[in-house]
XYZ file of C-alpha atoms in Angstrom:
284
model
C 8.325 -34.217 9.471
C 4.590 -34.027 10.016
C 2.254 -32.270 7.603
C -0.841 -30.167 8.153
C -3.919 -30.738 6.042
C -5.504 -27.639 4.512
C -7.969 -27.126 1.692
C -4.918 -26.203 -0.383
C -3.195 -29.520 0.242
C -0.692 -30.961 2.698
C 1.739 -28.354 4.011
C 5.005 -29.123 5.811
C 5.750 -26.710 8.679
C 9.246 -25.352 9.228
C 11.375 -27.651 11.381
C 14.894 -26.443 10.620
C 16.636 -23.078 10.672
C 19.640 -21.775 8.769
C 22.365 -19.733 10.382
C 21.906 -16.633 8.236
C 18.467 -16.395 6.686
C 15.981 -18.301 8.844
C 17.541 -18.260 12.284
C 14.471 -19.280 14.271
C 11.894 -22.006 13.887
C 8.641 -20.067 13.914
C 5.582 -21.621 15.591
C 2.316 -22.615 13.980
C -0.537 -20.452 15.283
C -4.263 -21.186 15.541
C -7.534 -19.254 15.607
C -9.819 -19.571 18.626
C -11.980 -22.039 16.684
C -9.023 -24.383 16.228
C -8.441 -23.500 12.586
C -4.809 -22.958 11.605
C -3.972 -19.231 11.520
C -0.435 -19.269 10.123
C 2.125 -21.840 8.996
C 5.815 -21.127 8.323
C 6.866 -23.704 5.729
C 10.014 -25.827 5.677
C 10.586 -25.157 1.980
C 9.035 -22.796 -0.512
C 5.806 -24.471 -1.645
C 3.423 -23.419 -4.436
C -0.095 -22.639 -3.168
C -2.800 -22.844 -5.824
C -5.235 -19.925 -5.465
C -7.845 -18.318 -7.741
C -5.119 -15.767 -8.570
C -2.729 -18.518 -9.658
C -0.029 -20.698 -8.101
C 1.969 -18.577 -5.651
C 5.217 -19.817 -4.055
C 5.043 -19.593 -0.268
C 7.367 -19.748 2.726
C 4.710 -18.366 5.089
C 0.940 -18.744 4.784
C -1.836 -17.310 6.944
C -5.500 -18.344 6.907
C -8.914 -16.934 7.742
C -11.041 -18.679 10.356
C -13.016 -20.422 7.592
C -9.824 -22.049 6.270
C -9.312 -19.900 3.184
C -6.004 -18.185 2.469
C -5.513 -14.816 4.148
C -1.997 -13.886 3.011
C 0.889 -15.592 1.221
C 4.538 -14.573 1.622
C 6.795 -16.064 -1.056
C 9.819 -15.389 1.193
C 10.123 -15.457 4.972
C 13.744 -14.696 5.795
C 14.756 -12.918 8.971
C 16.595 -9.652 8.352
C 19.694 -8.957 10.434
C 23.165 -7.499 10.192
C 24.171 -10.657 8.366
C 21.112 -10.969 6.103
C 19.843 -7.714 4.624
C 16.726 -6.703 2.722
C 18.850 -6.703 -0.429
C 19.926 -10.303 0.265
C 16.308 -11.347 0.721
C 15.152 -9.427 -2.328
C 17.773 -11.173 -4.487
C 15.810 -14.407 -3.932
C 12.515 -12.893 -5.090
C 11.328 -14.203 -8.445
C 8.468 -12.671 -10.460
C 5.061 -14.176 -9.695
C 2.335 -14.427 -12.324
C -1.046 -13.376 -10.974
C -4.560 -13.249 -12.358
C -5.856 -10.032 -10.819
C -8.934 -7.815 -11.314
C -6.580 -5.787 -13.550
C -5.914 -8.823 -15.732
C -2.762 -10.921 -15.815
C 0.212 -9.282 -14.128
C 3.751 -10.424 -13.357
C 5.828 -8.839 -10.592
C 8.027 -9.567 -7.607
C 5.733 -9.510 -4.599
C 6.339 -9.390 -0.865
C 2.861 -10.762 -0.222
C -0.550 -11.356 -1.746
C -3.651 -11.014 0.435
C -7.150 -12.481 -0.020
C -10.620 -11.970 1.418
C -12.310 -14.904 3.128
C -14.215 -15.612 -0.115
C -10.830 -16.066 -1.885
C -11.155 -12.818 -3.841
C -7.810 -11.054 -4.051
C -7.575 -8.213 -1.533
C -4.156 -6.662 -2.107
C -0.739 -7.034 -3.675
C 2.376 -5.806 -1.880
C 5.337 -5.161 -4.188
C 9.067 -5.209 -3.568
C 10.739 -1.758 -3.613
C 11.387 -0.670 -7.178
C 8.663 -2.909 -8.594
C 5.691 -1.300 -10.362
C 2.426 -2.445 -11.957
C 0.397 -0.478 -14.559
C -3.157 0.202 -13.393
C -6.036 1.477 -15.509
C -8.199 3.933 -13.558
C -10.877 6.506 -14.377
C -8.018 9.024 -14.254
C -5.989 7.080 -16.825
C -3.119 4.627 -16.537
C -1.075 4.968 -13.353
C 2.089 3.066 -12.510
C 1.625 1.733 -8.983
C 4.403 0.965 -6.523
C 4.304 -0.525 -3.010
C 0.774 -1.866 -3.299
C -2.668 -2.085 -4.842
C -5.857 -3.054 -3.028
C -9.260 -4.183 -4.294
C -12.798 -4.484 -2.989
C -14.477 -7.883 -2.634
C -16.078 -7.256 -6.023
C -12.726 -6.731 -7.744
C -12.884 -2.948 -8.007
C -9.687 -0.967 -7.398
C -9.848 0.437 -3.881
C -6.448 2.105 -3.524
C -2.961 2.279 -4.973
C 0.355 4.023 -4.386
C 1.445 6.115 -7.407
C 5.031 5.403 -8.468
C 5.391 8.911 -9.901
C 3.441 12.178 -9.710
C 0.108 11.600 -11.448
C -2.500 14.201 -12.353
C -5.848 13.160 -10.886
C -9.205 14.814 -11.548
C -11.242 15.315 -8.366
C -14.228 17.375 -7.242
C -11.678 19.846 -5.865
C -9.893 20.127 -9.222
C -6.785 18.516 -10.681
C -4.415 17.311 -7.974
C -0.976 15.814 -8.547
C -1.049 12.621 -6.507
C 2.221 11.491 -4.965
C 3.387 10.598 -1.460
C 7.207 10.665 -1.267
C 7.060 9.281 2.278
C 4.817 6.283 1.606
C 5.779 3.260 3.697
C 5.583 -0.142 2.062
C 4.529 -2.304 4.998
C 1.746 -3.840 2.941
C -0.490 -2.941 0.028
C -3.778 -3.079 1.942
C -4.086 0.709 2.312
C -2.535 3.307 -0.007
C -2.549 7.066 -0.461
C -4.747 7.255 -3.585
C -8.217 5.898 -2.753
C -11.251 5.348 -5.010
C -14.922 4.598 -4.468
C -16.649 1.724 -6.263
C -17.481 4.001 -9.210
C -13.821 4.905 -9.710
C -14.108 8.401 -8.241
C -11.189 9.643 -6.149
C -12.179 9.966 -2.497
C -8.734 10.537 -0.975
C -5.489 11.779 -2.471
C -2.115 12.625 -0.973
C 0.021 15.320 -2.554
C 3.182 17.337 -2.098
C 2.863 19.019 -5.486
C -0.520 20.759 -5.426
C -2.072 23.598 -3.472
C -5.772 24.171 -2.997
C -7.852 27.355 -2.853
C -11.423 27.414 -1.548
C -13.608 30.470 -2.281
C -16.719 31.100 -0.175
C -19.656 33.136 -1.635
C -19.021 35.861 0.971
C -15.600 36.440 -0.556
C -13.561 34.542 2.027
C -10.663 32.676 0.450
C -8.818 29.831 2.168
C -5.452 28.562 0.934
C -4.054 25.107 1.675
C -0.540 23.880 0.914
C 1.481 20.856 2.045
C 3.073 21.532 5.411
C 6.676 21.239 6.496
C 8.465 19.874 9.509
C 11.907 20.192 10.993
C 14.342 17.894 9.298
C 15.686 15.016 11.357
C 19.086 15.723 9.809
C 19.407 19.361 10.733
C 17.492 21.871 12.839
C 18.145 24.476 10.148
C 16.418 22.461 7.430
C 12.783 21.651 6.762
C 11.210 18.864 4.754
C 7.813 18.652 3.126
C 4.866 16.882 4.726
C 2.282 15.426 2.325
C -1.160 17.042 2.351
C -4.181 14.732 2.365
C -7.396 15.752 0.611
C -10.489 13.626 1.301
C -13.513 14.100 -0.951
C -16.918 13.178 0.438
C -20.383 13.578 -1.020
C -20.997 16.798 0.894
C -17.611 17.966 2.173
C -13.952 18.173 1.287
C -11.594 17.542 4.197
C -8.030 18.865 4.040
C -5.195 17.942 6.379
C -1.923 19.756 5.712
C 0.122 17.792 8.274
C -0.445 14.643 10.319
C -0.730 16.663 13.539
C -2.722 19.658 12.247
C -6.504 19.628 12.711
C -8.391 18.743 9.545
C -10.504 21.427 7.862
C -13.922 20.396 6.549
C -15.435 22.549 3.821
C -18.985 22.032 2.488
C -18.970 21.401 -1.243
C -22.130 23.423 -1.864
C -20.685 26.508 -0.138
C -17.306 26.763 -1.879
C -15.633 26.907 -5.254
C -12.369 24.978 -5.359
C -9.271 25.700 -7.452
C -5.942 23.898 -7.589
C -2.479 24.936 -8.770
C 0.964 23.328 -8.852
C 2.893 23.807 -5.636
C 6.145 24.885 -7.255
C 8.368 25.385 -4.169
C 8.475 21.598 -3.736
C 8.825 20.669 -7.403
C 12.598 20.375 -7.448
C 12.676 17.666 -4.773
C 9.292 16.097 -5.439
C 10.347 12.632 -6.558
C 12.675 11.864 -3.674
C 11.729 10.092 -0.513
C 12.134 12.326 2.509
C 15.813 11.803 3.215
C 15.389 12.162 6.957
C 12.107 10.310 7.337
C 11.638 7.465 9.767
């Protein structure tokens, strides 16, 4: 076996494949400048990073040679090797993060090209406590950070009351997809203010000085299980310096309301409360 020299040491690329878990021998890829882009490893190898030593079966790099993303496991899912089989091999990883020391089972850890940690992607069911300006929030799926180590976004593991310029909104996205933790439904600016929140449990009322009142609630869509059923669609509220933008469904046009021309009020959206914690059972 040959090895590849990186600033993180000698790494041995994958040269064998197992019948069930790693069926194919994945290729090494390169950036246009000749720098290695990704290396599937023959065996799980610890990579020493500023966030700690992270076990890796797949590593990707930035063009300057620094780590881009580390995957502790790199099995191929199939009818013979399921997500549950792969997850059973996942061991907790100790990380030094902008939140402090944390230990969790991770699908991947991503870094900026200056080696600052960019995001953490968690296995389903795994959560990490996060201290925010809105209080402690248990995060699932993922957490992302700015280059300066400020929390950029997270995915709430349970409905969480968040104070915004539009009022208190219960943040929760029951249909969040855990592809990676780079982008999540609850987003902050560098001062810790909420600038985007997704909800199925709050409704919003905007009152214009001329007496016009606009109501916004999470939308619904036809269930994929039955034409006679409907399921909730999360509403996204984006808070800018001058406007609040509300999108009740992914396909509906967004409404932009000037902050200086409206008073905003929020209330619980009770029709959805009974089924609020469940993932959309017919979602794709």
